[in-house]
Amino acid sequence: MSTTTRATERAEQAAPAFELRGITKRFPGVVANRDIDLTVRAGTVHAIVGENGAGKSTLMKTLYGMHKPDEGTIRINGEQVTLNSPSDAIARGVGMVHQHFMLADNLTVLENVVLGAEKLYGIGGRARKKIVELARKFGMRLDPDRLVEDLGVGDRQRVEILKVLYRGAKIIILDEPTAVLVPQEVEELFGNLRELKREGLTVLFISHKLDEVLSISDTITVIRRGTTVQDGIDPAAVNARELAQLMVGSELPVPELRESTVTDRAVLEIRNLTVRDATGRPVVDDVTLTIHAGEILGIAGVEGNGQAELVEAIMGMRAPDSGTVALDGADITGWETRRRRERGVGFIPEDRHRHGLLLESSLWENRVLGHQTRKPNVKGPWIDRAGARRDTERIVRDYDVRTPGIDVSAAALSGGNQQKLIVGREMSGEPKFLIAAHPTRGVDVGAQAAIWDHLRDARAEGLAVLLISADLDELIGMSDTLRVILRGRIVGEADPATVTPEELGSAMTGAQGAADRDREEGR
Amino acid sequence: MNRLKTSPLALTLLAALAALVFSIVITSIVLSISGFNPPSTFQAMVDYGTQPDSLVNIINKGTMYFLAAIAVAIGFRMNLFNIGVDGQYRMAAMLAAALGGAFALPPGLHQIVILLAAMAVGAAWAGIVGVLKVTRGVSEVISSIMLNFIATGIIAYLIQTDRLGYQPEGSDSIGTHPIAESGWIPGIPFPGAREGAEVYGLIVLAVIVGIAFHVVINRTRFGFDLRATGLSASAAVASGVNARRMVVTTMLISGATAGLIGMPELLGTAHSYSLQFPTGLGFLGIGIALLGRNHPVGITFAALLWAFLDESSQILDFNDIPKEIVAITQAAVLLSVVVVYEIVHRLGMRWQQQAVAAELAAGATKKAEVAS
């Protein structure tokens, strides 16, 4: 506590680490950043929050010299600077840890850190000494000789941070650092960040996870639609909801279901499903689930606990090792993905770029994707261009996909509009069962509300939905039934009418499950 | 809506032209350094390359280059690198020639049997690659290159006089038994060309293959699956494409097409597979497919350009200029075209994204104005 105070005092005396005034960055036809003002005090953790597409990444690229702003001034440690490239930024002690790691898997930690900075301390003993010293100083447990491919995500991130420190950074920019981490790893990361702060370094933390922002940062800046809404917010003075309102600029839509539409007709029945990974370890472990017509069943779990594998097994993209999947009474365990889709399985994938879209193809070709054996997209062995185009127009209209036309490529649309296109596509052809994996991840608030509406409408018409989401409010609000998955096993269920996000969160990490087990054993 | 296309046709043509100009500049520099006069060299090539006799050769070579490039492009469109087209067409030509030379059939049937046999052999040889890939995870690049060498070995083994080979009296060339006249395909006379210089009759087949390629890739379900797999294998699998079956099927089709590469020459003029039979067409096909952007029209021009450069270089030796200079031109075209296409593609994507954003922003302002 006292260190924080001291750090704050020290920071207030010194010039700000970063000072941005009136930063404007235009791309042809779009203003990505407009009049951004930002003051980052030295020796603090400063968070920049905003929705996807609010202009966070553009701002970050400006700070790291990846492009030059059209207007405005940047001062680093009181001195006005022009950053022409990242190497200018590095020379001024600014380092960046990207969201997607840039590491060579087949090299060791030491080699990765030294790569590209061989001039600093050579590649031998001196470099090793420096790395060990840095790791100790900032409380990072890292063995310099381990191969990066053997490291977990949290350790990889530490290697990235170490790389930046090794190059002498005093100001570290972290782009969505927690997006890839599980809660325990987030805590460890925050421990590391506090160490950095204690040593007088400045951390610039970009995120849209408000709880995390509130817990780690000393100051918060909110940006919306490319401009600063409020700079220098004291995290003690706001709560997550107020921050969210600032980010969005309006009332937030609420995920909720009205009266129950659950019927007693089972649409999807999963019995004792087990999927093993390459090493034989079960990643989906003896899962049994039934989803009825008109029911949304939500799966709560920390990411990486078997949700993706469960989805792949249901879709037929991965063969289960044992167990059965039945759709409408028919055993579909051995069916190919295409046959399942033809029988009425819709799929909103977790990663829309990897599994949901052909980014370089036109919207109407993306309408055909996943439905390339069904009307109105095909006539016999031929693609029915006219039919597919007509139906794409319908989706664009009904699902409010903002696009100038259906001949543009999917990559040209914003994430929210891409997602609306996918939702529209998967809802067509009268699906009986829909997998919705993180259906509103990375989409703006308007699109989020629209997607929830579509899910509610489809549910009312008797669709069975498997909902997987990391957004606990969405999960609780949109589910009729909730199951908790942990290490591939269904470890509990919750009543969405009564459960709180906190209770669900602790069940997801196994805290409550352990308590249950203790109770059972005690009996 | 044209400006929203990712890679406008005009831009692509411009890119190809820029690559050609660049390669001419490079070649000129090399010629100058070597002490030759670039303009007169190019003049000599153009003069020679536009003679009717040369044109016949260019069209004939171009026909086979075209087929080779289409065979490669079929795989390329789904990110499958069939480097083994070379082995596939040589095996196909050799075995089909041996089959066609073994017995005579009524005209019409004879040619069809030979063509089908060639396609079957090409498909089978390529199928090995596909099966290895889906069952054992062997990279198609590695296995198809290895199969090229194996094909060379097998052909050398089979083409001996006590096996499938045949040595005409008084000749030191060895080949398969000549195909009887009932299996030949007559050429098409070319105005102004010397007696006997005719365009391969099977140029018609090449045209059909080109059209079929375009229609299947762009208009059919199968073609959609193939393109989807090429654009994003993961999205294709999620959409219900059976990736393994797709790999095998595509290899079979690519191999069957490869089987046709040697046919215009075999049935048109050579009538037997001998040691003089052209080799290396499969590798040329890779470059030509790249240059033609895997599109039949692009490949047509690329194949003709390649054939022109090959043919017109013949004159250089007469002028004491090493004709290998043309290899430099070809390499420069290829290298620059790959770079330029990628730049055009990226610029196109970016322009489109900006155009879409601008259009939507304009729409939003209009709406806001109406609202206020």
PDB file of N, CA and C in Angstrom, chain B residues 248-293:
ATOM      1  N   VAL B 248      -8.349 -35.878 -51.970  1.00  0.00           N
ATOM      2  CA  VAL B 248      -8.180 -36.996 -52.902  1.00  0.00           C
ATOM      3  C   VAL B 248      -8.844 -36.674 -54.238  1.00  0.00           C
ATOM      4  N   THR B 249     -10.086 -36.168 -54.189  1.00  0.00           N
ATOM      5  CA  THR B 249     -10.793 -35.868 -55.435  1.00  0.00           C
ATOM      6  C   THR B 249     -10.022 -34.840 -56.259  1.00  0.00           C
ATOM      7  N   THR B 250      -9.557 -33.802 -55.589  1.00  0.00           N
ATOM      8  CA  THR B 250      -8.856 -32.753 -56.324  1.00  0.00           C
ATOM      9  C   THR B 250      -7.562 -33.276 -56.931  1.00  0.00           C
ATOM     10  N   MET B 251      -6.852 -34.111 -56.183  1.00  0.00           N
ATOM     11  CA  MET B 251      -5.631 -34.684 -56.742  1.00  0.00           C
ATOM     12  C   MET B 251      -5.952 -35.540 -57.960  1.00  0.00           C
ATOM     13  N   LEU B 252      -7.049 -36.311 -57.882  1.00  0.00           N
ATOM     14  CA  LEU B 252      -7.419 -37.161 -59.019  1.00  0.00           C
ATOM     15  C   LEU B 252      -7.732 -36.316 -60.254  1.00  0.00           C
ATOM     16  N   ILE B 253      -8.468 -35.236 -60.057  1.00  0.00           N
ATOM     17  CA  ILE B 253      -8.836 -34.395 -61.204  1.00  0.00           C
ATOM     18  C   ILE B 253      -7.602 -33.701 -61.753  1.00  0.00           C
ATOM     19  N   SER B 254      -6.769 -33.201 -60.839  1.00  0.00           N
ATOM     20  CA  SER B 254      -5.543 -32.533 -61.278  1.00  0.00           C
ATOM     21  C   SER B 254      -4.674 -33.516 -62.061  1.00  0.00           C
ATOM     22  N   GLY B 255      -4.557 -34.740 -61.552  1.00  0.00           N
ATOM     23  CA  GLY B 255      -3.741 -35.747 -62.215  1.00  0.00           C
ATOM     24  C   GLY B 255      -4.316 -36.155 -63.566  1.00  0.00           C
ATOM     25  N   ALA B 256      -5.651 -36.271 -63.634  1.00  0.00           N
ATOM     26  CA  ALA B 256      -6.281 -36.643 -64.904  1.00  0.00           C
ATOM     27  C   ALA B 256      -6.016 -35.564 -65.948  1.00  0.00           C
ATOM     28  N   THR B 257      -6.103 -34.306 -65.515  1.00  0.00           N
ATOM     29  CA  THR B 257      -5.794 -33.204 -66.435  1.00  0.00           C
ATOM     30  C   THR B 257      -4.331 -33.252 -66.842  1.00  0.00           C
ATOM     31  N   ALA B 258      -3.472 -33.551 -65.873  1.00  0.00           N
ATOM     32  CA  ALA B 258      -2.041 -33.658 -66.180  1.00  0.00           C
ATOM     33  C   ALA B 258      -1.815 -34.740 -67.236  1.00  0.00           C
ATOM     34  N   GLY B 259      -2.620 -35.809 -67.151  1.00  0.00           N
ATOM     35  CA  GLY B 259      -2.476 -36.883 -68.126  1.00  0.00           C
ATOM     36  C   GLY B 259      -2.663 -36.425 -69.561  1.00  0.00           C
ATOM     37  N   LEU B 260      -3.403 -35.326 -69.740  1.00  0.00           N
ATOM     38  CA  LEU B 260      -3.691 -34.842 -71.106  1.00  0.00           C
ATOM     39  C   LEU B 260      -2.556 -33.999 -71.682  1.00  0.00           C
ATOM     40  N   ILE B 261      -1.617 -33.551 -70.816  1.00  0.00           N
ATOM     41  CA  ILE B 261      -0.609 -32.575 -71.262  1.00  0.00           C
ATOM     42  C   ILE B 261       0.155 -33.059 -72.497  1.00  0.00           C
ATOM     43  N   GLY B 262       0.575 -34.325 -72.480  1.00  0.00           N
ATOM     44  CA  GLY B 262       1.407 -34.824 -73.584  1.00  0.00           C
ATOM     45  C   GLY B 262       0.616 -35.242 -74.807  1.00  0.00           C
ATOM     46  N   MET B 263      -0.711 -35.291 -74.681  1.00  0.00           N
ATOM     47  CA  MET B 263      -1.530 -35.868 -75.755  1.00  0.00           C
ATOM     48  C   MET B 263      -1.489 -35.091 -77.071  1.00  0.00           C
ATOM     49  N   PRO B 264      -1.541 -33.747 -77.061  1.00  0.00           N
ATOM     50  CA  PRO B 264      -1.517 -33.058 -78.359  1.00  0.00           C
ATOM     51  C   PRO B 264      -0.301 -33.465 -79.178  1.00  0.00           C
ATOM     52  N   GLU B 265       0.852 -33.564 -78.548  1.00  0.00           N
ATOM     53  CA  GLU B 265       2.066 -33.935 -79.268  1.00  0.00           C
ATOM     54  C   GLU B 265       2.044 -35.428 -79.624  1.00  0.00           C
ATOM     55  N   LEU B 266       1.628 -36.257 -78.658  1.00  0.00           N
ATOM     56  CA  LEU B 266       1.651 -37.704 -78.890  1.00  0.00           C
ATOM     57  C   LEU B 266       0.743 -38.090 -80.055  1.00  0.00           C
ATOM     58  N   LEU B 267      -0.484 -37.610 -80.009  1.00  0.00           N
ATOM     59  CA  LEU B 267      -1.431 -38.000 -81.046  1.00  0.00           C
ATOM     60  C   LEU B 267      -1.303 -37.138 -82.298  1.00  0.00           C
ATOM     61  N   GLY B 268      -0.702 -35.948 -82.147  1.00  0.00           N
ATOM     62  CA  GLY B 268      -0.602 -35.034 -83.284  1.00  0.00           C
ATOM     63  C   GLY B 268       0.611 -35.303 -84.153  1.00  0.00           C
ATOM     64  N   THR B 269       1.795 -35.378 -83.542  1.00  0.00           N
ATOM     65  CA  THR B 269       2.994 -35.507 -84.371  1.00  0.00           C
ATOM     66  C   THR B 269       3.915 -36.653 -83.966  1.00  0.00           C
ATOM     67  N   ALA B 270       4.102 -36.896 -82.664  1.00  0.00           N
ATOM     68  CA  ALA B 270       5.136 -37.854 -82.249  1.00  0.00           C
ATOM     69  C   ALA B 270       4.715 -39.299 -82.509  1.00  0.00           C
ATOM     70  N   HIS B 271       3.468 -39.619 -82.150  1.00  0.00           N
ATOM     71  CA  HIS B 271       2.900 -40.962 -82.341  1.00  0.00           C
ATOM     72  C   HIS B 271       3.610 -42.047 -81.533  1.00  0.00           C
ATOM     73  N   SER B 272       4.618 -41.677 -80.782  1.00  0.00           N
ATOM     74  CA  SER B 272       5.171 -42.645 -79.837  1.00  0.00           C
ATOM     75  C   SER B 272       5.880 -41.860 -78.738  1.00  0.00           C
ATOM     76  N   TYR B 273       6.016 -42.494 -77.585  1.00  0.00           N
ATOM     77  CA  TYR B 273       6.722 -41.832 -76.494  1.00  0.00           C
ATOM     78  C   TYR B 273       8.178 -42.253 -76.582  1.00  0.00           C
ATOM     79  N   SER B 274       9.032 -41.288 -76.972  1.00  0.00           N
ATOM     80  CA  SER B 274      10.439 -41.637 -77.137  1.00  0.00           C
ATOM     81  C   SER B 274      11.272 -40.747 -76.228  1.00  0.00           C
ATOM     82  N   LEU B 275      12.562 -40.912 -76.331  1.00  0.00           N
ATOM     83  CA  LEU B 275      13.450 -40.109 -75.498  1.00  0.00           C
ATOM     84  C   LEU B 275      13.399 -38.635 -75.898  1.00  0.00           C
ATOM     85  N   GLN B 276      12.831 -38.347 -77.106  1.00  0.00           N
ATOM     86  CA  GLN B 276      12.723 -36.947 -77.528  1.00  0.00           C
ATOM     87  C   GLN B 276      11.454 -36.277 -76.993  1.00  0.00           C
ATOM     88  N   PHE B 277      10.629 -37.032 -76.305  1.00  0.00           N
ATOM     89  CA  PHE B 277       9.366 -36.455 -75.843  1.00  0.00           C
ATOM     90  C   PHE B 277       9.650 -35.313 -74.862  1.00  0.00           C
ATOM     91  N   PRO B 278       8.919 -34.198 -75.007  1.00  0.00           N
ATOM     92  CA  PRO B 278       9.240 -33.050 -74.142  1.00  0.00           C
ATOM     93  C   PRO B 278       9.103 -33.384 -72.650  1.00  0.00           C
ATOM     94  N   THR B 279      10.045 -32.890 -71.869  1.00  0.00           N
ATOM     95  CA  THR B 279      10.005 -33.096 -70.411  1.00  0.00           C
ATOM     96  C   THR B 279       9.947 -31.736 -69.731  1.00  0.00           C
ATOM     97  N   GLY B 280       9.632 -31.751 -68.463  1.00  0.00           N
ATOM     98  CA  GLY B 280       9.672 -30.512 -67.663  1.00  0.00           C
ATOM     99  C   GLY B 280       8.453 -29.627 -67.826  1.00  0.00           C
ATOM    100  N   LEU B 281       7.449 -30.084 -68.595  1.00  0.00           N
ATOM    101  CA  LEU B 281       6.265 -29.237 -68.799  1.00  0.00           C
ATOM    102  C   LEU B 281       5.525 -28.990 -67.482  1.00  0.00           C
ATOM    103  N   GLY B 282       5.552 -29.966 -66.592  1.00  0.00           N
ATOM    104  CA  GLY B 282       4.843 -29.823 -65.320  1.00  0.00           C
ATOM    105  C   GLY B 282       5.386 -28.669 -64.509  1.00  0.00           C
ATOM    106  N   PHE B 283       6.701 -28.501 -64.538  1.00  0.00           N
ATOM    107  CA  PHE B 283       7.300 -27.404 -63.771  1.00  0.00           C
ATOM    108  C   PHE B 283       6.995 -26.063 -64.420  1.00  0.00           C
ATOM    109  N   LEU B 284       7.024 -26.041 -65.766  1.00  0.00           N
ATOM    110  CA  LEU B 284       6.634 -24.806 -66.464  1.00  0.00           C
ATOM    111  C   LEU B 284       5.207 -24.426 -66.078  1.00  0.00           C
ATOM    112  N   GLY B 285       4.372 -25.472 -65.957  1.00  0.00           N
ATOM    113  CA  GLY B 285       2.965 -25.225 -65.632  1.00  0.00           C
ATOM    114  C   GLY B 285       2.797 -24.479 -64.319  1.00  0.00           C
ATOM    115  N   ILE B 286       3.665 -24.744 -63.351  1.00  0.00           N
ATOM    116  CA  ILE B 286       3.553 -24.066 -62.053  1.00  0.00           C
ATOM    117  C   ILE B 286       3.724 -22.564 -62.237  1.00  0.00           C
ATOM    118  N   GLY B 287       4.779 -22.191 -62.963  1.00  0.00           N
ATOM    119  CA  GLY B 287       5.029 -20.774 -63.188  1.00  0.00           C
ATOM    120  C   GLY B 287       3.924 -20.119 -63.996  1.00  0.00           C
ATOM    121  N   ILE B 288       3.437 -20.843 -64.995  1.00  0.00           N
ATOM    122  CA  ILE B 288       2.413 -20.262 -65.872  1.00  0.00           C
ATOM    123  C   ILE B 288       1.096 -20.100 -65.118  1.00  0.00           C
ATOM    124  N   ALA B 289       0.784 -21.054 -64.242  1.00  0.00           N
ATOM    125  CA  ALA B 289      -0.430 -20.934 -63.435  1.00  0.00           C
ATOM    126  C   ALA B 289      -0.328 -19.712 -62.521  1.00  0.00           C
ATOM    127  N   LEU B 290       0.857 -19.504 -61.937  1.00  0.00           N
ATOM    128  CA  LEU B 290       1.050 -18.331 -61.078  1.00  0.00           C
ATOM    129  C   LEU B 290       0.869 -17.050 -61.878  1.00  0.00           C
ATOM    130  N   LEU B 291       1.511 -17.016 -63.032  1.00  0.00           N
ATOM    131  CA  LEU B 291       1.448 -15.824 -63.879  1.00  0.00           C
ATOM    132  C   LEU B 291       0.015 -15.560 -64.316  1.00  0.00           C
ATOM    133  N   GLY B 292      -0.718 -16.619 -64.606  1.00  0.00           N
ATOM    134  CA  GLY B 292      -2.099 -16.465 -65.074  1.00  0.00           C
ATOM    135  C   GLY B 292      -3.106 -16.387 -63.953  1.00  0.00           C
ATOM    136  N   ARG B 293      -2.638 -16.282 -62.715  1.00  0.00           N
ATOM    137  CA  ARG B 293      -3.496 -16.172 -61.531  1.00  0.00           C
ATOM    138  C   ARG B 293      -4.533 -17.292 -61.458  1.00  0.00           C
TER     139      ARG B 293
END
